[in-house]
Coordinates of C-alpha atoms in Angstrom, one line a residue:
X104 CA 0.0 -0.2 0.1
X105 CA 2.5 2.6 0.7
X106 CA 4.4 2.0 -2.4
X107 CA 0.8 2.7 -4.0
X108 CA 0.7 6.2 -2.2
X109 CA 4.4 6.9 -2.8
X110 CA 4.0 6.1 -6.7
X111 CA 1.1 8.3 -7.0
X112 CA 2.5 11.4 -4.7
X113 CA 6.2 11.1 -7.2
X114 CA 4.0 11.1 -10.3
X115 CA 2.3 14.0 -8.8
X116 CA 5.3 15.8 -7.8
X117 CA 6.5 14.4 -12.1
X118 CA 2.9 16.2 -13.1
X119 CA 3.5 19.2 -11.1
X120 CA 6.3 19.7 -12.9
X121 CA 4.2 20.1 -15.6
X122 CA 1.2 21.6 -14.9
X123 CA 1.4 24.5 -12.6
X124 CA -2.7 23.0 -11.6
X125 CA -1.9 20.3 -10.9
X126 CA 0.2 20.6 -7.9
X127 CA -3.4 20.1 -4.9
X128 CA -0.6 17.1 -3.5
X129 CA -0.8 17.9 0.4
X130 CA 2.2 16.7 1.9
X131 CA 1.2 17.7 5.8
X132 CA -0.8 14.9 6.2
X133 CA 1.8 12.0 4.9
X134 CA 3.4 10.3 7.3
X135 CA 7.9 10.6 8.9
X136 CA 8.9 8.1 6.0
X137 CA 6.9 9.1 3.8
X138 CA 7.6 12.9 3.2
X139 CA 10.9 12.0 3.4
X140 CA 10.8 9.7 0.3
X141 CA 9.4 12.1 -1.8
X142 CA 12.3 15.0 -0.2
X143 CA 14.5 12.6 -1.1
X144 CA 13.5 12.8 -5.1
X145 CA 12.8 16.1 -4.9
X146 CA 16.5 16.9 -3.8
X147 CA 17.8 14.4 -7.1
X148 CA 15.2 16.1 -9.5
X149 CA 15.6 19.7 -8.3
X150 CA 19.4 22.0 -8.2
X151 CA 20.6 22.9 -4.4
X152 CA 22.8 25.6 -4.2
X153 CA 24.7 25.7 -1.1
X154 CA 26.5 29.7 -0.1
X155 CA 28.6 28.5 1.4
X156 CA 31.5 25.1 2.1
X157 CA 34.8 25.9 3.7
X158 CA 36.5 22.8 2.6
X159 CA 39.0 24.4 0.5
X160 CA 40.1 25.8 3.2
X161 CA 40.1 22.1 5.1
X162 CA 42.1 20.3 2.3
X163 CA 44.9 23.2 2.2
X164 CA 45.7 22.5 6.1
X165 CA 45.4 18.8 5.2
X166 CA 49.1 18.9 3.0
X167 CA 47.5 17.8 0.4
X168 CA 49.1 20.7 -2.5
X169 CA 51.9 20.8 -0.2
X170 CA 53.3 17.2 -1.3
X171 CA 51.4 17.5 -4.7
X172 CA 48.8 15.2 -4.4
X173 CA 45.3 15.6 -4.9
X174 CA 42.5 15.5 -2.3
X175 CA 41.1 12.8 -2.3
X176 CA 37.1 14.1 -2.8
X177 CA 36.1 11.5 -4.5
X178 CA 35.6 9.1 -1.6
X179 CA 33.3 8.6 1.5
X180 CA 35.1 10.3 4.0
X181 CA 33.7 10.5 9.0
X182 CA 36.5 13.7 8.0
X183 CA 34.6 16.8 7.1
X184 CA 31.0 17.3 6.0
X185 CA 31.3 16.6 2.1
X186 CA 32.8 14.6 -0.3
X187 CA 31.2 13.3 -3.9
X188 CA 29.7 10.5 -2.7
X189 CA 27.6 12.3 0.7
X190 CA 27.0 15.4 -2.2
X191 CA 25.3 13.0 -5.0
X192 CA 23.3 11.2 -1.7
X193 CA 21.6 14.8 -1.0
X194 CA 21.5 16.0 -4.2
X195 CA 23.8 19.2 -3.2
X196 CA 25.1 20.6 -7.2
X197 CA 26.4 23.7 -6.6
X198 CA 28.1 24.1 -3.8
X199 CA 29.7 27.3 -3.0
X200 CA 33.8 26.7 -2.3
X201 CA 35.2 29.2 0.3
X202 CA 38.5 30.8 -0.4
X203 CA 38.8 31.6 2.8
X204 CA 41.2 33.6 4.3
X205 CA 41.6 33.9 7.5
X206 CA 42.3 37.8 9.8
X207 CA 45.9 37.0 11.0
X208 CA 46.8 36.8 6.9
X209 CA 46.3 40.6 7.6
X210 CA 47.9 41.2 9.1
X211 CA 51.3 39.3 8.0
X212 CA 50.7 39.2 4.8
X213 CA 50.4 36.7 1.8
X214 CA 46.6 36.8 1.7
X215 CA 46.5 37.4 -2.6
X216 CA 49.0 34.3 -2.7
X217 CA 47.0 32.0 0.0
X218 CA 43.9 32.7 -2.4
X219 CA 45.6 31.8 -5.2
X220 CA 46.9 28.4 -3.6
X221 CA 43.0 27.8 -2.9
X222 CA 41.5 28.6 -6.4
X223 CA 44.0 26.5 -8.0
X224 CA 43.5 23.0 -5.7
X225 CA 39.5 23.6 -6.6
X226 CA 40.7 23.9 -10.6
X227 CA 43.1 21.0 -9.6
X228 CA 40.7 18.3 -8.3
X229 CA 38.0 19.2 -10.9
X230 CA 41.2 19.2 -13.7
X231 CA 41.1 15.7 -12.1
X232 CA 37.9 14.5 -12.2
X233 CA 36.0 16.0 -14.8
X234 CA 33.5 13.8 -15.4
X235 CA 32.8 14.4 -12.3
X236 CA 32.4 17.8 -11.8
X237 CA 33.1 20.7 -13.0
X238 CA 33.9 24.1 -12.7
X239 CA 30.5 27.4 -12.4
X240 CA 30.7 30.6 -13.6
X241 CA 26.8 31.2 -14.2
X242 CA 23.4 30.2 -13.3
X243 CA 23.9 28.6 -16.9
X244 CA 26.1 26.6 -16.4
X245 CA 25.2 25.1 -13.5
X246 CA 21.8 24.0 -15.1
X247 CA 24.5 22.5 -17.5
X248 CA 26.3 20.9 -15.4
X249 CA 23.4 19.7 -14.5
X250 CA 21.8 17.8 -17.2
X251 CA 25.0 16.5 -17.6
X252 CA 25.0 15.2 -14.5
X253 CA 28.7 17.1 -13.3
X254 CA 28.8 18.4 -9.0
X255 CA 29.6 22.1 -9.4
X256 CA 32.1 23.6 -7.7
X257 CA 31.1 27.9 -8.1
X258 CA 34.1 29.9 -5.7
X259 CA 33.5 32.5 -3.8
X260 CA 36.1 34.9 -1.7
X261 CA 35.3 35.1 2.3
X262 CA 37.4 37.9 3.2
X263 CA 38.3 40.7 1.0
X264 CA 41.2 40.4 2.2
X265 CA 42.4 38.9 0.2
X266 CA 42.6 41.3 -2.6
X267 CA 44.9 43.1 -0.7
X268 CA 44.6 47.3 -1.4
X269 CA 44.3 46.9 -5.5
X270 CA 41.9 47.2 -6.4
X271 CA 42.6 44.7 -9.7
X272 CA 41.8 41.7 -7.6
X273 CA 38.7 42.1 -7.9
X274 CA 38.2 41.7 -11.7
X275 CA 41.4 40.0 -11.3
X276 CA 39.9 37.3 -9.4
X277 CA 36.6 37.1 -11.3
X278 CA 38.8 36.0 -14.5
X279 CA 39.7 33.4 -11.9
X280 CA 36.5 32.4 -11.4
X281 CA 35.3 34.1 -8.2
X282 CA 31.8 34.8 -7.7
X283 CA 30.9 36.3 -4.7
X284 CA 33.2 38.4 -2.2
X285 CA 32.2 38.2 1.3
X286 CA 33.9 41.7 2.4
X287 CA 35.6 41.3 6.0
X288 CA 36.1 38.2 8.5
X289 CA 36.7 37.7 11.5
X290 CA 38.2 41.3 11.7
X291 CA 38.0 44.8 10.6
X292 CA 40.0 44.5 6.4
X293 CA 40.4 47.3 4.9
X294 CA 37.5 47.0 3.0
X295 CA 34.9 47.5 6.5
X296 CA 34.4 46.7 10.5
X297 CA 34.0 43.0 11.0
X298 CA 30.5 41.8 13.2
X299 CA 34.1 39.9 15.3
X300 CA 35.7 42.6 16.3
X301 CA 35.0 45.8 18.8
X302 CA 36.9 48.6 16.8
X303 CA 34.8 49.9 14.7
X304 CA 37.7 51.1 12.3
X305 CA 36.4 52.6 10.2
X306 CA 32.5 52.7 11.0
X307 CA 31.8 51.1 8.3
X308 CA 32.3 50.6 4.4
X309 CA 36.2 52.3 4.1
X310 CA 36.7 54.5 1.2
X311 CA 38.7 51.5 -0.9
X312 CA 35.6 49.5 0.7
X313 CA 33.2 51.5 -1.5
X314 CA 34.9 51.8 -4.3
X315 CA 35.7 47.7 -3.6
X316 CA 31.7 47.1 -4.2
X317 CA 31.4 49.1 -7.1
X318 CA 34.4 47.5 -8.5
X319 CA 32.1 44.0 -7.5
X320 CA 29.3 45.7 -9.0
X321 CA 29.9 46.6 -12.3
X322 CA 31.8 42.4 -12.6
X323 CA 28.7 41.2 -11.4
X324 CA 30.7 39.8 -8.0
X325 CA 28.1 39.7 -5.9
X326 CA 28.9 41.2 -2.2
X327 CA 28.3 38.9 0.8
X328 CA 27.7 40.3 3.2
X329 CA 28.0 38.2 6.0
X330 CA 30.9 39.1 8.3
X331 CA 30.2 43.0 8.8
X332 CA 28.6 44.8 11.7
X333 CA 25.3 46.7 11.1
X334 CA 27.0 50.2 10.2
X335 CA 28.3 48.1 6.8
X336 CA 25.5 46.5 6.3
X337 CA 23.6 49.1 6.0
X338 CA 26.9 51.8 3.8
X339 CA 26.8 48.3 1.3
X340 CA 22.7 48.6 0.7
X341 CA 23.6 53.0 0.0
X342 CA 26.3 52.5 -1.9
X343 CA 25.9 49.1 -4.0
X344 CA 23.5 49.1 -7.1
X345 CA 22.9 45.6 -7.2
X346 CA 21.2 43.0 -5.1
X347 CA 23.4 41.2 -2.1
X348 CA 23.5 38.5 -0.2
X349 CA 24.6 37.2 2.9
X350 CA 25.4 33.7 2.2
X351 CA 25.9 32.1 5.2
X352 CA 23.5 34.0 7.9
X353 CA 20.9 33.1 10.4
X354 CA 18.1 35.1 11.8
X355 CA 19.0 36.9 14.7
X356 CA 15.5 37.2 16.7
X357 CA 16.9 33.7 17.9
X358 CA 20.0 34.7 19.1
X359 CA 19.3 38.5 20.4
X360 CA 22.2 40.8 20.3
X361 CA 24.8 38.1 17.8
X362 CA 25.3 40.8 15.2
X363 CA 27.2 37.8 13.2
X364 CA 23.9 37.1 12.6
X365 CA 20.7 39.3 10.7
X366 CA 18.6 41.4 12.2
X367 CA 15.2 41.9 11.1
X368 CA 16.4 45.0 9.7
X369 CA 18.4 44.5 7.9
X370 CA 17.1 40.6 6.7
X371 CA 13.3 44.3 5.7
X372 CA 16.6 45.9 3.9
X373 CA 18.4 43.0 1.3
X374 CA 14.7 41.9 -0.1
X375 CA 14.6 45.8 -0.4
X376 CA 17.4 45.9 -2.3
X377 CA 15.2 42.1 -3.9
X378 CA 19.1 40.1 -2.9
X379 CA 18.2 37.5 -0.3
X380 CA 19.3 35.2 2.8
X381 CA 21.2 32.5 2.8
X382 CA 20.0 30.5 6.5
X383 CA 23.2 28.6 8.6
X384 CA 23.5 25.5 10.2
X385 CA 26.3 26.0 13.1
X386 CA 23.9 25.1 16.1
X387 CA 25.2 28.6 17.7
X388 CA 23.9 30.3 14.9
X389 CA 20.8 28.3 15.8
X390 CA 19.8 28.6 19.0
X391 CA 20.8 30.9 22.3
X392 CA 21.0 29.0 24.8
X393 CA 22.9 25.7 22.0
X394 CA 25.1 29.5 22.2
X395 CA 25.7 29.6 26.0
X396 CA 26.6 26.7 26.3
X397 CA 28.8 26.9 23.7
X398 CA 30.6 30.1 24.7
X399 CA 31.1 28.3 28.5
X400 CA 33.4 25.5 27.2
X401 CA 35.5 27.2 25.4
X402 CA 35.7 29.6 28.6
X403 CA 36.1 26.7 30.5
X404 CA 38.9 24.4 27.8
X405 CA 40.6 27.3 26.9
X406 CA 41.3 27.9 31.2
X407 CA 42.1 23.9 30.9
X408 CA 44.3 23.7 28.3
X409 CA 46.6 27.1 30.3
X410 CA 46.4 25.3 33.9
X411 CA 47.0 21.7 31.6
X412 CA 50.1 24.0 29.1
X413 CA 49.0 22.6 25.9
X414 CA 47.4 23.4 23.1
X415 CA 44.0 22.1 21.1
X416 CA 46.0 20.2 19.1
X417 CA 47.1 17.7 21.5
X418 CA 46.0 14.2 21.7
X419 CA 45.4 14.4 25.3
X420 CA 44.0 18.0 24.6
X421 CA 41.0 16.1 22.4
X422 CA 39.6 13.6 25.1
X423 CA 39.4 15.7 27.3
X424 CA 37.7 18.1 25.2
X425 CA 35.3 15.3 23.9
X426 CA 34.5 13.8 27.8
X427 CA 34.5 17.6 29.1
X428 CA 32.4 18.5 26.0
X429 CA 30.0 15.9 26.1
X430 CA 26.5 15.7 27.9
X431 CA 26.3 20.2 28.0
X432 CA 25.6 21.2 25.3
X433 CA 21.4 20.7 24.0
X434 CA 20.5 19.0 20.7
X435 CA 19.7 20.8 17.8
X436 CA 17.3 19.6 15.2
X437 CA 17.4 20.0 12.1
X438 CA 13.9 21.7 12.1
X439 CA 15.6 24.6 13.8
X440 CA 16.9 25.8 10.0
X441 CA 13.4 26.1 9.5
X442 CA 12.4 28.0 11.7
X443 CA 15.3 30.7 10.5
X444 CA 13.6 30.3 7.3
X445 CA 9.9 29.9 8.3
X446 CA 11.4 33.6 9.8
X447 CA 12.3 35.4 6.7
X448 CA 10.1 33.6 4.9
X449 CA 7.2 35.7 7.8
X450 CA 8.9 38.2 7.0
X451 CA 9.5 39.7 3.4
X452 CA 8.4 36.5 1.5
X453 CA 9.2 32.8 -0.3
X454 CA 11.9 35.3 -2.6
X455 CA 14.5 36.0 -0.3
X456 CA 16.3 33.2 1.7
X457 CA 18.4 29.6 0.3
X458 CA 20.6 27.7 2.3
X459 CA 24.4 27.8 3.4
X460 CA 25.6 25.6 4.9
X461 CA 28.9 27.3 6.3
X462 CA 29.6 22.6 6.3
X463 CA 33.4 22.3 6.9
X464 CA 33.4 25.5 8.6
X465 CA 31.4 25.6 11.8
X466 CA 33.5 22.1 13.3
X467 CA 31.2 19.6 15.0
X468 CA 28.5 22.0 16.1
X469 CA 25.6 20.9 13.4
X470 CA 21.7 19.8 14.5
X471 CA 20.9 16.3 14.7
X472 CA 19.6 15.5 10.8
X473 CA 22.2 18.1 9.4
X474 CA 25.5 16.4 10.4
X475 CA 26.4 16.7 6.9
X476 CA 26.4 16.7 2.6
X477 CA 23.7 13.2 2.4
X478 CA 20.8 14.8 5.0
X479 CA 19.7 18.4 3.1
X480 CA 16.1 16.0 1.9
X481 CA 16.1 16.2 6.2
X482 CA 15.5 19.8 5.3
X483 CA 13.0 19.2 2.1
X484 CA 11.2 17.3 4.6
X485 CA 11.0 19.4 7.2
X486 CA 9.6 22.5 4.7
X487 CA 7.1 20.4 3.5
X488 CA 5.6 19.1 6.7
X489 CA 4.8 23.2 7.0
X490 CA 3.2 23.3 3.8
X491 CA 6.0 24.9 1.5
X492 CA 5.0 23.3 -2.2
X493 CA 7.7 21.8 -3.8
X494 CA 7.7 25.6 -6.0
X495 CA 8.6 27.0 -2.0
X496 CA 11.2 24.4 -2.3
X497 CA 12.7 25.2 -5.1
X498 CA 13.3 28.8 -4.7
X499 CA 15.3 27.9 -1.8
X500 CA 17.2 25.4 -3.2
X501 CA 18.5 27.4 -5.8
X502 CA 15.8 29.2 -8.4
X503 CA 16.3 32.7 -5.5
X504 CA 19.7 32.7 -5.9
X505 CA 19.0 32.2 -9.4
X506 CA 17.1 34.9 -9.9
X507 CA 19.4 37.2 -7.4
X508 CA 23.0 35.9 -9.4
X509 CA 21.1 36.7 -12.7
X510 CA 20.7 40.4 -11.0
X511 CA 23.8 40.8 -10.4
X512 CA 24.8 40.4 -14.0
X513 CA 22.3 42.5 -14.9
X514 CA 23.5 45.2 -13.4
X515 CA 27.0 44.7 -14.8
X516 CA 25.4 44.3 -18.1
X517 CA 24.4 47.8 -17.1

């Protein structure tokens, strides 16, 4: 009987694709198992774009490039949050590879060199497995790759420190395939102020930063407002002629005082500019109680490391941290991600929200049911459970992002 129900529902899904009137399926009346089956089907047949994954920096830290080796992306791994097998299982088709520049490079120099290295590592993966992976520099390229069954690896720079103090580097990176740039990271930089830094060096966007935003508009590079202060954001909103995106930020209403998440006022301004917020998955972004517990653990661990003269990386420290923190954090569930999506939808509508996991960037803080790239169907199932339609799901998975990206390209075309 169950198979029959599924068959009828899947027929409903297929026919809904061809005729807008045909979608009469009420997913809310199904069992969780039935919904998950349909969610898996949708995930496989719908393009899923993820705004931000830190795989390149994880690869860099493993040092393969130093030995001239290519990182083994093809085998299932129990390390990190993504590999080819888990990506395919979860139906993710275009995870943006973050070319991440730690703020320390702003002091030491070498930011552009690191960006070049990380880009080269992504290129090397794609060139090693051209039958599985592909470059993606536009929505059309992602669609074409999807039809061929290829996993697209579009790229975005995280931390405009990568351009150093030279405006012409924006075009340099655009020509290397970079399609968005996160303006700051953990500290204020030459472009603007970071939400993690209290210095307020520029009181928002610097003069150089304004030129950078204009140059990004001119080229068709998306301006990413994750990690900036509120003042910086509103400066960007004023300067940018194109829509802006928060590629990996969640909703501040759930984490009051956490400037790294976006406020309702910011969400409204992003929507007004026809942009979007891509909800990120880390527990501390999603849930205040989790964030508080995490901070308390971190403080205790730092003290303990000092007393025992150890560093985070020491095996003894790792064991202690695991044991100490095992039962001290509340459980955060995948449904919490959908709470954040709901909030944006109720505030500004379905057209301004997407997914930006921050996989490989948030350690072991991911929610139950969302530990790696194989688990996107759990988000889709939760959306269906709450009455979102298949069309809504497609908007969240890729259509909103494609609209924004095309808008950014259109502004550049002018």
